[in-house]
Amino acid sequence: MAAIQNAKFAETTFLLADRADWQSTALNLFEPLVNKHCEKSQIVLERVQVDLATDDGRKFIDSHVPDADIVFLPSLLTEMITENTEAQFRTNLLQMLKPGSRVVLIDHRLPAFQLVTLQWSQDLKILVQDSHEGGGVVIPPPSPWVTNNLLDGMGKRSFVRSYAMSWSVLER
């Protein structure tokens, strides 16, 4: 029992990259939540503000993605689809992913995102995919806390009150 209590937990590092400024949100909302539920030595959060569709974004992908086991892309691709930058981003990301790494796509359930998801699945192995017909996993609507604190339109974040989501987990 004493050995378990004194055991050092493995450190997990999360690198959060977004074009929006989440600094105040992180300081006011995420850090207190993480600190409440985890020992500081267990989780390290590093935040970077970078537009992944620019040259700086390409440099960021080149320097960070090869070390990543999981690349999580929440609500990113619909913006890139609108800006016609998604295909180049996909090419850049695929070049840097190491074998066995995973990509999690989650975004608004729109026909354009469904088409992009099919294109991504041609280059990567589908591990899990949201099913729209029949028994797929239902993602609940955002909670009042998420709606009020994260979907407020501040700092380039989208102002929304509800949305249907689609998701996939892909592997290189």
CSV table of C-alpha atoms in Angstrom, one decimal:
chain,number,residue,atom,x,y,z
A,1,MET,CA,0.0,0.0,0.0
A,2,ALA,CA,2.8,2.5,0.8
A,3,ALA,CA,4.4,1.7,-2.5
A,4,ILE,CA,1.3,2.7,-4.4
A,5,GLN,CA,0.9,5.9,-2.4
A,6,ASN,CA,4.5,6.9,-3.1
A,7,ALA,CA,4.5,5.9,-6.7
A,8,LYS,CA,5.1,8.8,-9.1
A,9,PHE,CA,2.5,9.1,-11.8
A,10,ALA,CA,3.7,9.3,-15.4
A,11,GLU,CA,3.6,12.8,-16.8
A,12,THR,CA,1.3,13.5,-19.7
A,13,THR,CA,1.9,16.5,-21.9
A,14,PHE,CA,-0.8,18.2,-23.9
A,15,LEU,CA,0.0,20.8,-26.5
A,16,LEU,CA,-3.0,22.9,-27.4
A,17,ALA,CA,-2.7,24.8,-30.7
A,18,ASP,CA,-5.5,27.1,-31.9
A,19,ARG,CA,-5.8,30.3,-33.9
A,20,ALA,CA,-8.1,31.7,-31.3
A,21,ASP,CA,-6.8,33.3,-28.1
A,22,TRP,CA,-7.7,30.8,-25.3
A,23,GLN,CA,-5.3,32.3,-22.7
A,24,SER,CA,-8.0,33.9,-20.4
A,25,THR,CA,-10.2,30.8,-20.8
A,26,ALA,CA,-7.4,28.5,-19.8
A,27,LEU,CA,-6.5,30.6,-16.8
A,28,ASN,CA,-10.0,31.1,-15.6
A,29,LEU,CA,-11.6,27.8,-16.5
A,30,PHE,CA,-9.4,24.9,-17.5
A,31,GLU,CA,-6.5,25.3,-15.1
A,32,PRO,CA,-8.6,25.4,-12.0
A,33,LEU,CA,-10.6,22.3,-13.3
A,34,VAL,CA,-7.4,20.4,-14.1
A,35,ASN,CA,-5.8,21.4,-10.7
A,36,LYS,CA,-8.9,20.2,-8.9
A,37,HIS,CA,-8.8,16.7,-10.4
A,38,CYS,CA,-5.2,16.0,-11.1
A,39,GLU,CA,-1.8,16.4,-9.4
A,40,LYS,CA,0.2,19.1,-11.1
A,41,SER,CA,3.0,16.6,-11.8
A,42,GLN,CA,0.6,14.4,-13.9
A,43,ILE,CA,-0.5,16.8,-16.6
A,44,VAL,CA,1.4,19.6,-18.3
A,45,LEU,CA,-0.6,21.9,-20.6
A,46,GLU,CA,1.3,23.9,-23.2
A,47,ARG,CA,-0.7,26.4,-25.2
A,48,VAL,CA,0.3,27.9,-28.6
A,49,GLN,CA,-1.6,30.4,-30.7
A,50,VAL,CA,-0.9,29.6,-34.4
A,51,ASP,CA,-2.9,29.5,-37.6
A,52,LEU,CA,-2.2,26.0,-39.0
A,53,ALA,CA,-3.1,27.2,-42.5
A,54,THR,CA,-0.1,29.6,-42.7
A,55,ASP,CA,3.6,29.2,-43.1
A,56,ASP,CA,4.0,29.4,-39.3
A,57,GLY,CA,1.4,26.7,-39.0
A,58,ARG,CA,3.4,24.5,-41.4
A,59,LYS,CA,6.5,25.0,-39.3
A,60,PHE,CA,4.6,24.1,-36.2
A,61,ILE,CA,3.3,20.9,-37.8
A,62,ASP,CA,6.8,20.0,-39.0
A,63,SER,CA,8.3,20.5,-35.5
A,64,HIS,CA,5.6,19.0,-33.3
A,65,VAL,CA,3.5,16.4,-35.1
A,66,PRO,CA,6.3,13.8,-35.5
A,67,ASP,CA,6.4,13.5,-31.7
A,68,ALA,CA,2.7,13.2,-31.2
A,69,ASP,CA,0.9,9.9,-30.5
A,70,ILE,CA,-2.6,11.6,-30.9
A,71,VAL,CA,-3.5,14.7,-32.9
A,72,PHE,CA,-6.9,16.0,-31.9
A,73,LEU,CA,-8.7,18.3,-34.4
A,74,PRO,CA,-11.8,19.7,-32.7
A,75,SER,CA,-13.8,22.2,-34.8
A,76,LEU,CA,-10.9,23.0,-37.0
A,77,LEU,CA,-11.7,21.6,-40.4
A,78,THR,CA,-15.0,23.4,-41.1
A,79,GLU,CA,-13.1,26.7,-40.8
A,80,MET,CA,-10.4,25.4,-43.2
A,81,ILE,CA,-13.0,24.0,-45.6
A,82,THR,CA,-14.6,27.5,-45.8
A,83,GLU,CA,-11.2,29.1,-46.3
A,84,ASN,CA,-10.1,26.4,-48.9
A,85,THR,CA,-7.0,25.5,-46.8
A,86,GLU,CA,-8.0,22.1,-45.6
A,87,ALA,CA,-6.4,20.1,-48.4
A,88,GLN,CA,-3.0,21.6,-47.9
A,89,PHE,CA,-3.3,21.2,-44.1
A,90,ARG,CA,-4.1,17.5,-44.6
A,91,THR,CA,-1.1,17.0,-46.9
A,92,ASN,CA,1.2,18.8,-44.4
A,93,LEU,CA,-0.2,16.8,-41.5
A,94,LEU,CA,0.0,13.4,-43.3
A,95,GLN,CA,3.6,14.0,-44.2
A,96,MET,CA,4.6,14.4,-40.6
A,97,LEU,CA,2.5,11.8,-38.8
A,98,LYS,CA,4.5,8.8,-37.6
A,99,PRO,CA,3.2,5.3,-38.2
A,100,GLY,CA,0.7,4.2,-35.5
A,101,SER,CA,-0.2,7.8,-34.5
A,102,ARG,CA,-3.9,8.7,-34.4
A,103,VAL,CA,-5.9,11.6,-35.6
A,104,VAL,CA,-9.2,12.5,-34.0
A,105,LEU,CA,-11.6,14.5,-36.2
A,106,ILE,CA,-14.6,16.1,-34.5
A,107,ASP,CA,-16.6,18.9,-36.0
A,108,HIS,CA,-20.0,20.2,-37.0
A,109,ARG,CA,-22.1,17.6,-38.8
A,110,LEU,CA,-22.2,19.3,-42.1
A,111,PRO,CA,-22.1,17.8,-45.6
A,112,ALA,CA,-18.8,19.5,-46.3
A,113,PHE,CA,-17.2,17.9,-43.2
A,114,GLN,CA,-18.6,14.5,-44.1
A,115,LEU,CA,-17.0,14.7,-47.5
A,116,VAL,CA,-13.6,15.8,-46.0
A,117,THR,CA,-13.8,12.9,-43.5
A,118,LEU,CA,-14.2,10.5,-46.4
A,119,GLN,CA,-11.1,12.0,-48.0
A,120,TRP,CA,-9.1,11.7,-44.8
A,121,SER,CA,-10.1,8.1,-44.5
A,122,GLN,CA,-8.6,7.2,-47.9
A,123,ASP,CA,-5.2,8.1,-46.5
A,124,LEU,CA,-5.6,6.8,-42.9
A,125,LYS,CA,-7.1,3.6,-41.4
A,126,ILE,CA,-10.5,4.2,-39.8
A,127,LEU,CA,-10.5,2.9,-36.2
A,128,VAL,CA,-13.8,4.4,-35.1
A,129,GLN,CA,-16.4,6.4,-37.0
A,130,ASP,CA,-19.6,8.1,-36.0
A,131,SER,CA,-22.5,6.5,-37.7
A,132,HIS,CA,-25.4,8.6,-38.9
A,133,GLU,CA,-27.7,5.7,-39.7
A,134,GLY,CA,-28.8,3.4,-37.0
A,135,GLY,CA,-26.7,2.9,-33.9
A,136,GLY,CA,-24.0,5.4,-33.9
A,137,VAL,CA,-22.8,7.1,-30.7
A,138,VAL,CA,-24.9,10.2,-29.9
A,139,ILE,CA,-22.9,13.2,-28.8
A,140,PRO,CA,-25.0,15.2,-26.4
A,141,PRO,CA,-25.6,19.0,-26.9
A,142,PRO,CA,-23.1,21.2,-25.2
A,143,SER,CA,-23.7,21.7,-21.5
A,144,PRO,CA,-24.7,25.2,-20.2
A,145,TRP,CA,-21.1,25.6,-18.8
A,146,VAL,CA,-19.6,24.9,-22.2
A,147,THR,CA,-22.1,27.1,-24.0
A,148,ASN,CA,-21.5,30.0,-21.7
A,149,ASN,CA,-17.7,29.7,-21.3
A,150,LEU,CA,-16.5,28.3,-24.6
A,151,LEU,CA,-19.0,29.1,-27.3
A,152,ASP,CA,-19.2,32.8,-26.5
A,153,GLY,CA,-17.6,34.3,-29.7
A,154,MET,CA,-14.7,35.9,-27.8
A,155,GLY,CA,-11.2,35.9,-29.2
A,156,LYS,CA,-12.0,34.4,-32.7
A,157,ARG,CA,-14.1,31.6,-31.1
A,158,SER,CA,-17.4,30.9,-32.9
A,159,PHE,CA,-20.6,32.1,-31.2
A,160,VAL,CA,-23.0,29.1,-31.2
A,161,ARG,CA,-25.6,27.8,-28.8
A,162,SER,CA,-26.0,24.2,-30.1
A,163,TYR,CA,-24.7,22.0,-32.8
A,164,ALA,CA,-24.7,18.4,-34.1
A,165,MET,CA,-21.3,16.8,-34.2
A,166,SER,CA,-19.6,14.2,-36.3
A,167,TRP,CA,-16.3,12.4,-35.4
A,168,SER,CA,-13.8,9.8,-36.5
A,169,VAL,CA,-10.6,8.3,-35.1
A,170,LEU,CA,-8.1,7.5,-37.8
A,171,GLU,CA,-4.7,5.8,-37.6
A,172,ARG,CA,-1.6,6.3,-39.8
